[in-house]
Tab-separated table of C-alpha atoms in Angstrom:
chain	number	residue	atom	x	y	z
I	25	UNK	CA	120.876	181.722	78.166
I	26	UNK	CA	120.534	178.255	78.450
I	27	UNK	CA	118.476	176.111	81.028
I	28	UNK	CA	118.186	172.035	81.561
I	29	UNK	CA	115.752	170.982	83.809
I	30	UNK	CA	115.516	167.006	85.182
I	31	UNK	CA	112.750	166.004	87.282
I	32	UNK	CA	112.493	162.028	88.741
I	33	UNK	CA	109.473	160.973	90.563
I	34	UNK	CA	109.488	157.783	92.013
I	35	UNK	CA	105.328	156.808	92.941
I	36	UNK	CA	104.169	154.044	95.097
I	37	UNK	CA	100.806	152.889	94.045
I	38	UNK	CA	98.872	150.008	96.217
I	39	UNK	CA	95.377	149.277	95.182
I	40	UNK	CA	93.281	146.593	97.448
I	41	UNK	CA	90.721	145.853	94.816
I	42	UNK	CA	87.558	143.415	95.407
I	43	UNK	CA	84.684	142.715	92.968
I	44	UNK	CA	82.984	139.433	92.919
I	45	UNK	CA	85.096	136.580	92.864
I	46	UNK	CA	88.518	138.919	92.289
I	47	UNK	CA	90.117	140.047	95.403
I	48	UNK	CA	93.620	141.395	94.754
I	49	UNK	CA	95.854	143.760	96.544
I	50	UNK	CA	98.048	145.148	93.786
I	51	UNK	CA	101.451	147.136	94.606
I	52	UNK	CA	103.520	149.209	92.109
I	53	UNK	CA	106.827	151.379	91.968
I	54	UNK	CA	106.329	153.713	88.754
I	55	UNK	CA	109.170	156.126	87.891
I	56	UNK	CA	107.961	159.347	85.998
I	57	UNK	CA	110.381	161.775	84.786
I	58	UNK	CA	110.424	165.229	83.023
I	59	UNK	CA	113.581	166.732	80.784
I	60	UNK	CA	113.289	169.872	79.299
I	61	UNK	CA	116.175	171.824	77.730
I	62	UNK	CA	115.822	175.488	76.887
I	63	UNK	CA	117.861	177.960	74.642
I	64	UNK	CA	117.652	181.515	74.384
I	65	UNK	CA	119.427	184.161	71.969
I	66	UNK	CA	119.294	187.796	72.084
I	67	UNK	CA	120.551	188.487	68.459
I	68	UNK	CA	120.894	192.444	69.447
I	69	UNK	CA	122.582	194.147	72.487
I	70	UNK	CA	119.518	196.017	72.820
I	71	UNK	CA	117.593	192.807	73.817
I	72	UNK	CA	114.674	194.003	71.540
I	73	UNK	CA	114.968	190.489	69.805
I	74	UNK	CA	114.536	187.225	71.694
I	75	UNK	CA	114.639	183.730	70.078
I	76	UNK	CA	113.936	180.695	72.140
I	77	UNK	CA	114.225	176.924	71.580
I	78	UNK	CA	112.695	174.522	73.800
I	79	UNK	CA	112.661	170.841	73.922
I	80	UNK	CA	110.849	168.778	76.532
I	81	UNK	CA	110.012	164.830	77.076
I	82	UNK	CA	107.922	163.536	79.453
I	83	UNK	CA	107.353	159.776	80.792
I	84	UNK	CA	104.203	159.116	82.949
I	85	UNK	CA	102.760	155.818	84.054
I	86	UNK	CA	99.177	154.948	83.750
I	87	UNK	CA	96.615	154.107	86.469
I	88	UNK	CA	97.163	151.046	88.311
I	89	UNK	CA	93.471	150.426	88.347
I	90	UNK	CA	93.572	150.047	84.292
I	91	UNK	CA	96.023	147.551	84.416
I	92	UNK	CA	94.432	145.248	86.714
I	93	UNK	CA	93.084	142.069	84.564
I	94	UNK	CA	89.303	142.367	85.670
I	95	UNK	CA	85.626	142.041	84.110
I	96	UNK	CA	82.692	144.113	85.192
I	97	UNK	CA	79.728	143.204	84.182
I	98	UNK	CA	77.725	144.360	86.795
I	99	UNK	CA	75.613	146.118	84.161
I	100	UNK	CA	74.202	143.502	81.710
I	101	UNK	CA	74.705	145.344	78.429
I	102	UNK	CA	77.909	147.448	79.649
I	103	UNK	CA	81.095	145.300	80.156
I	104	UNK	CA	84.240	147.124	81.475
I	105	UNK	CA	87.825	145.137	81.268
I	106	UNK	CA	91.045	146.288	82.597
I	107	UNK	CA	94.283	145.951	80.275
I	108	UNK	CA	97.312	144.629	82.282
I	109	UNK	CA	99.201	145.263	78.896
I	110	UNK	CA	98.983	149.011	78.846
I	111	UNK	CA	102.214	151.152	78.487
I	112	UNK	CA	103.494	154.455	80.267
I	113	UNK	CA	102.445	157.558	78.562
I	114	UNK	CA	105.411	159.575	77.001
I	115	UNK	CA	105.103	162.921	74.975
I	116	UNK	CA	108.081	164.870	73.115
I	117	UNK	CA	107.576	168.834	72.561
I	118	UNK	CA	109.549	171.252	70.604
I	119	UNK	CA	108.954	175.141	70.292
I	120	UNK	CA	110.644	177.992	68.630
I	121	UNK	CA	109.771	181.355	69.750
I	122	UNK	CA	110.396	184.857	68.269
I	123	UNK	CA	109.564	187.981	69.763
I	124	UNK	CA	110.807	191.422	68.865
I	125	UNK	CA	109.621	194.727	70.406
I	126	UNK	CA	110.539	198.401	70.608
I	127	UNK	CA	111.235	200.863	67.812
I	128	UNK	CA	109.184	203.338	66.561
I	129	UNK	CA	105.498	203.478	67.910
I	130	UNK	CA	106.006	200.131	69.968
I	131	UNK	CA	105.970	197.950	67.270
I	132	UNK	CA	105.819	194.226	68.639
I	133	UNK	CA	105.390	191.054	67.100
I	134	UNK	CA	105.670	187.429	68.094
I	135	UNK	CA	105.820	183.976	66.398
I	136	UNK	CA	105.681	180.580	68.051
I	137	UNK	CA	105.650	177.323	66.444
I	138	UNK	CA	105.230	173.930	68.247
I	139	UNK	CA	104.902	170.172	67.607
I	140	UNK	CA	103.900	167.734	70.477
I	141	UNK	CA	103.988	164.178	69.664
I	142	UNK	CA	102.426	161.799	72.285
I	143	UNK	CA	103.861	158.302	71.978
I	144	UNK	CA	101.404	156.170	74.080
I	145	UNK	CA	98.181	157.781	75.075
I	146	UNK	CA	95.845	155.869	76.964
I	147	UNK	CA	92.153	155.706	75.219
I	148	UNK	CA	89.007	153.876	75.922
I	149	UNK	CA	88.104	151.732	73.439
I	150	UNK	CA	84.384	150.415	72.741
I	151	UNK	CA	83.172	148.085	70.892
I	152	UNK	CA	79.691	146.737	70.031
I	153	UNK	CA	78.127	143.479	69.737
I	154	UNK	CA	74.514	143.462	67.639
I	155	UNK	CA	73.720	140.184	68.538
I	156	UNK	CA	73.671	140.840	72.075
I	157	UNK	CA	73.441	144.607	72.309
I	158	UNK	CA	76.619	144.703	74.717
I	159	UNK	CA	78.729	147.332	75.061
I	160	UNK	CA	82.695	146.315	75.797
I	161	UNK	CA	84.976	149.170	77.299
I	162	UNK	CA	88.675	148.546	77.628
I	163	UNK	CA	91.620	150.934	78.305
I	164	UNK	CA	94.039	150.955	75.211
I	165	UNK	CA	97.405	152.606	74.262
I	166	UNK	CA	97.240	154.943	71.041
I	167	UNK	CA	99.997	155.598	69.152
I	168	UNK	CA	100.962	158.735	66.848
I	169	UNK	CA	98.738	161.109	68.686
I	170	UNK	CA	99.971	164.798	67.850
I	171	UNK	CA	99.461	168.310	67.929
I	172	UNK	CA	101.259	171.229	65.663
I	173	UNK	CA	100.473	174.722	66.701
I	174	UNK	CA	101.465	178.181	65.382
I	175	UNK	CA	100.640	181.612	66.513
I	176	UNK	CA	101.493	184.989	65.350
I	177	UNK	CA	100.909	188.419	67.188
I	178	UNK	CA	101.528	191.849	66.194
I	179	UNK	CA	100.641	195.113	67.817
I	180	UNK	CA	101.378	198.827	67.221
I	181	UNK	CA	100.616	202.506	68.635
I	182	UNK	CA	98.470	204.427	66.652
I	183	UNK	CA	99.703	207.782	67.256
I	184	UNK	CA	102.531	209.451	68.919
I	185	UNK	CA	101.452	209.760	72.516
I	186	UNK	CA	100.816	206.180	72.412
I	187	UNK	CA	96.971	206.366	73.602
I	188	UNK	CA	95.363	204.208	70.923
I	189	UNK	CA	97.038	200.776	69.497
I	190	UNK	CA	95.885	198.229	67.191
I	191	UNK	CA	96.489	194.332	67.691
I	192	UNK	CA	95.965	191.282	65.540
I	193	UNK	CA	96.523	187.919	66.819
I	194	UNK	CA	96.370	184.466	64.598
I	195	UNK	CA	96.515	181.145	65.688
I	196	UNK	CA	96.220	177.631	63.973
I	197	UNK	CA	96.115	174.474	65.624
C-alpha cells in the first residue's frame, strides 16, 4: 500500500502597523505546502507483520510581523527589532515503523525510528550590552535543528486465558 499527499495553501496576509513614526501597510501572499509519501509492506499473507516507510516535507512562511523592519524601544532597557531577511520554515522527516502481532500468547512488538530535520527555524536572539544594560531581541533563522527518535514496545499475555499481560516500552530522543 502506498500513498502520496500534496497540499498547497496560498495565504494572503495584511498588516496595518503603526508605532511612533512608522506607519505602514504590509501585504504578502505566501505559499505553504506539505508533501508526504508513505509505503507499507505486509511481508506475510496473514498480515501479522507490517513495515512502513514515511517521508514528509513541509514549507511554511514566517509571521509578517516578524519581517517588518521596526525598532520598539518603548521600554528603555528592552529593545525589540524586526528582521526583513527572515526565511520560511522548512522541515524534512523520515520514519521507519515495524509492527508484529499475533502468534502464541498474543505476542506483539513495535519498533519505530525517525528523524526530523528543520532547515530554517525562527528563534528569538537576545543580546545584552553590559555598558548600557539594554537587552536587544530580534528574530533570526536557525539552521541544523533536528530531532531523532526511537521507540520499542513489546507485550505478551502471561496465562492461557489471556487475563494477565505484561508490557515494556522504551523511547529515546
